[in-house]
Tab-separated table of C-alpha atoms in Angstrom:
chain	number	residue	atom	x	y	z
A	9	MET	CA	100.568	78.298	105.585
A	10	LYS	CA	97.189	78.726	104.725
A	11	TYR	CA	96.526	79.296	108.397
A	12	LEU	CA	99.159	81.726	108.419
A	13	PHE	CA	97.728	83.458	105.800
A	14	LEU	CA	94.600	83.319	107.204
A	15	THR	CA	95.241	84.935	110.504
A	16	VAL	CA	96.960	87.949	108.731
A	17	ALA	CA	93.636	88.953	106.853
A	18	LEU	CA	91.597	88.030	109.789
A	19	PHE	CA	93.983	90.621	111.914
A	20	PHE	CA	93.532	93.258	109.335
A	21	SER	CA	90.149	92.668	108.467
A	22	TYR	CA	89.763	93.193	112.324
A	23	VAL	CA	92.138	96.386	111.966
A	24	VAL	CA	89.711	97.889	109.428
A	25	THR	CA	85.837	97.847	110.808
A	26	ALA	CA	86.591	97.947	113.915
A	27	GLN	CA	86.786	101.828	113.957
A	28	ILE	CA	84.008	102.064	111.489
A	29	ASP	CA	80.016	102.736	112.599
A	30	ILE	CA	82.173	104.773	115.534
A	31	GLN	CA	81.491	107.965	116.915
A	32	PHE	CA	84.545	110.194	115.927
A	33	PRO	CA	85.895	112.130	119.300
A	34	LEU	CA	85.466	115.808	119.850
A	35	LEU	CA	88.627	117.272	118.473
A	36	GLU	CA	88.616	120.691	118.452
A	37	GLY	CA	92.132	122.472	115.903
A	38	GLU	CA	92.921	125.928	115.046
A	39	SER	CA	92.915	126.282	111.043
A	40	LEU	CA	96.188	127.869	109.139
A	41	THR	CA	93.516	130.935	109.180
A	42	ARG	CA	93.676	131.094	112.901
A	43	GLU	CA	89.490	130.166	113.119
A	44	PHE	CA	88.727	126.805	115.531
A	45	VAL	CA	86.778	124.556	114.446
A	46	THR	CA	85.414	121.600	116.933
A	47	LEU	CA	85.381	117.745	114.983
A	48	PRO	CA	82.846	116.620	113.822
A	49	GLU	CA	80.266	118.664	115.618
A	50	ASP	CA	80.744	122.183	113.412
A	51	VAL	CA	80.566	119.862	110.342
A	52	ASN	CA	77.883	117.873	110.783
A	53	GLY	CA	75.236	117.393	108.145
A	54	LYS	CA	77.872	116.940	105.677
A	55	TYR	CA	80.890	114.230	104.535
A	56	THR	CA	84.235	114.588	106.375
A	57	LEU	CA	87.544	113.553	105.344
A	58	ILE	CA	89.650	113.704	108.391
A	59	GLY	CA	93.570	113.501	107.904
A	60	LEU	CA	95.672	112.658	111.466
A	61	ALA	CA	99.259	113.108	111.959
A	62	PHE	CA	100.459	112.397	115.230
A	63	SER	CA	104.138	112.483	114.031
A	64	LYS	CA	106.734	113.908	111.520
A	65	LYS	CA	107.371	111.380	109.783
A	66	SER	CA	103.599	110.715	109.809
A	67	GLU	CA	103.327	114.632	108.928
A	68	LYS	CA	105.494	114.136	105.383
A	69	PHE	CA	103.610	110.816	104.221
A	70	LEU	CA	100.235	113.591	105.044
A	71	ASN	CA	101.676	115.765	102.480
A	72	GLY	CA	101.315	113.772	100.049
A	73	TRP	CA	97.870	113.652	100.459
A	74	PHE	CA	97.882	117.354	99.533
A	75	ASN	CA	97.258	117.853	95.821
A	76	PRO	CA	95.549	114.897	95.322
A	77	ILE	CA	92.301	115.619	98.076
A	78	TYR	CA	92.545	119.378	97.268
A	79	GLN	CA	92.181	118.463	93.246
A	80	SER	CA	89.545	116.158	94.029
A	81	PHE	CA	87.784	117.674	97.220
A	82	ILE	CA	88.544	120.552	97.520
A	83	PHE	CA	89.202	122.607	93.858
A	84	LYS	CA	85.878	123.777	92.451
A	85	PRO	CA	86.261	123.501	88.242
A	86	ASP	CA	85.037	126.156	86.597
A	87	GLY	CA	80.565	125.832	85.888
A	88	ASN	CA	80.900	126.083	82.770
A	89	SER	CA	82.925	122.659	82.299
A	90	LEU	CA	82.272	119.450	80.723
A	91	PHE	CA	83.310	117.924	84.320
A	92	ALA	CA	82.164	120.376	86.582
A	93	GLY	CA	80.087	118.718	89.739
A	94	ASN	CA	82.249	118.579	91.972
A	95	TYR	CA	82.482	116.609	96.023
A	96	ASP	CA	79.489	118.888	98.750
A	97	VAL	CA	82.412	117.958	101.305
A	98	ASN	CA	84.767	119.074	104.378
A	99	VAL	CA	88.397	118.163	104.063
A	100	PHE	CA	90.682	118.654	107.414
A	101	PHE	CA	94.655	117.191	107.422
A	102	VAL	CA	95.091	117.948	110.971
A	103	PRO	CA	98.889	117.962	112.983
A	104	MET	CA	98.037	116.796	116.157
A	105	PHE	CA	101.017	118.324	119.102
A	106	THR	CA	100.777	115.956	121.796
A	107	GLY	CA	102.901	115.416	124.694
A	108	ALA	CA	105.965	116.694	124.450
A	109	LYS	CA	105.828	118.444	120.795
A	110	ARG	CA	103.059	120.466	122.569
A	111	PRO	CA	105.653	123.517	123.088
A	112	ALA	CA	106.676	123.468	119.117
A	113	TYR	CA	102.783	124.146	118.370
A	114	GLU	CA	102.804	127.914	117.716
A	115	LYS	CA	106.226	127.747	116.033
A	116	VAL	CA	105.808	125.188	113.565
A	117	MET	CA	102.319	126.793	112.696
A	118	GLN	CA	103.256	129.613	111.790
A	119	LYS	CA	106.223	127.842	109.721
A	120	VAL	CA	103.475	126.029	107.556
A	121	SER	CA	101.653	128.293	107.271
A	122	GLU	CA	103.535	130.298	105.466
A	123	ASP	CA	105.159	127.438	103.934
A	124	ILE	CA	102.283	125.489	102.367
A	125	ASP	CA	99.524	126.741	99.301
A	126	PRO	CA	97.284	129.237	101.195
A	127	ARG	CA	94.081	127.788	99.246
A	128	LEU	CA	95.228	124.495	101.254
A	129	ARG	CA	95.246	126.769	104.740
A	130	PRO	CA	91.220	127.013	105.648
A	131	TYR	CA	91.686	122.535	105.429
A	132	VAL	CA	94.346	122.208	107.851
A	133	LEU	CA	93.322	121.893	111.692
A	134	PHE	CA	96.460	122.290	113.942
A	135	TYR	CA	94.984	120.402	117.258
A	136	LYS	CA	97.302	120.213	121.207
A	137	GLY	CA	96.303	118.198	123.592
A	138	THR	CA	96.221	114.538	124.353
A	139	MET	CA	96.374	111.551	122.529
A	140	LYS	CA	94.315	108.582	124.930
A	141	GLU	CA	90.836	110.131	123.642
A	142	TYR	CA	91.593	109.640	120.316
A	143	LYS	CA	94.381	106.611	120.049
A	144	ARG	CA	91.432	104.682	122.627
A	145	THR	CA	88.224	105.590	120.725
A	146	LEU	CA	89.796	105.421	117.248
A	147	ASP	CA	91.894	102.439	117.576
A	148	PHE	CA	94.888	103.151	115.374
A	149	GLU	CA	98.319	100.803	115.280
A	150	GLY	CA	100.690	103.869	116.160
A	151	LYS	CA	102.348	107.393	115.562
A	152	GLU	CA	104.256	106.798	112.183
A	153	LEU	CA	101.279	107.024	109.656
A	154	PRO	CA	98.821	109.425	109.211
A	155	TYR	CA	95.511	108.133	109.557
A	156	PHE	CA	92.282	109.051	107.371
A	157	TYR	CA	88.738	108.721	108.206
A	158	ILE	CA	85.592	109.524	106.462
A	159	LEU	CA	82.789	110.766	108.446
A	160	ASN	CA	79.018	110.726	107.291
A	161	PRO	CA	77.047	113.390	108.526
A	162	ASN	CA	75.830	112.610	111.996
A	163	GLY	CA	79.896	112.606	112.622
A	164	LYS	CA	80.545	108.593	112.257
A	165	VAL	CA	82.944	107.031	110.511
A	166	ILE	CA	82.022	105.039	107.947
A	167	TYR	CA	85.869	104.518	106.860
A	168	THR	CA	89.620	104.445	107.968
A	169	THR	CA	91.968	103.933	105.527
A	170	SER	CA	96.839	105.074	106.641
A	171	GLY	CA	99.413	105.551	104.810
A	172	GLN	CA	101.445	106.796	102.414
A	173	TYR	CA	98.961	108.499	99.236
A	174	SER	CA	97.755	105.569	96.741
A	175	ASP	CA	95.789	105.595	93.405
A	176	ARG	CA	93.679	102.489	95.442
A	177	LYS	CA	92.941	104.586	98.500
A	178	MET	CA	92.271	107.684	97.022
A	179	GLN	CA	89.966	105.377	94.103
A	180	ILE	CA	87.900	104.032	97.951
A	181	ILE	CA	87.900	107.362	99.562
A	182	THR	CA	86.301	108.356	96.167
A	183	GLU	CA	83.810	105.456	95.913
A	184	LYS	CA	82.304	105.850	100.118
A	185	LEU	CA	82.312	110.122	99.377
A	186	GLU	CA	79.971	109.690	96.497
A	187	PRO	CA	76.584	110.046	98.127
A	188	ALA	CA	78.432	113.878	97.997
A	189	TRP	CA	78.869	114.437	94.704
A	190	ASN	CA	76.759	117.306	93.349
C-alpha cells in the first residue's frame, strides 16, 4: 500500500513539474473584440494567466473560473477604497478549435460574444489550428479538463493546474502572482 501511494504521489509530482520552466509555445488567438494576440510574444514583460480549453466539457469547467479570476485579477477597485491595490497581470481564457471543431470557430465565436459579459470579451481568445504543438510542449493529459498556466514576464511557465475551479487552486494562483501585486 505504501508503494502504491508513493508511486501515485511521484506521478502527480511529475505531472505538475513536467510543465514548469518551459517557454510557453506561440499561440495566436482572436479576442471577442476582434483583436489578434500572440502569446506569449504580445505579453512579455508582465505576468500572464492563461486558461486553455480543448473540448466542450473543458469549456464548461473553464466557465467556472471566469468570475473568480475576473474579481481577483481583472476588476480594478476604486482607488480610494481601503483595499485599492490590484494585480498587474494579463489574463486570457482560450477555447481551442482544433481538428473537426475548426469549421465551428466563427459561429461559436459569435454566440459566445453575444452571451458573455461584455467586460470579459477582451480576455477571451479563440484559437483555430492544431493541438499537436501544445500537447507536446505543455505535456497535458487529456482534452476533458481546462489547463491553466502562469507565465513569468519572460513567457516561461512557472505554475500549472487543471480542472474545475476550487478555492485552493485559486489561492495557489494568487500566491504565484504575488510579485504582480501593485
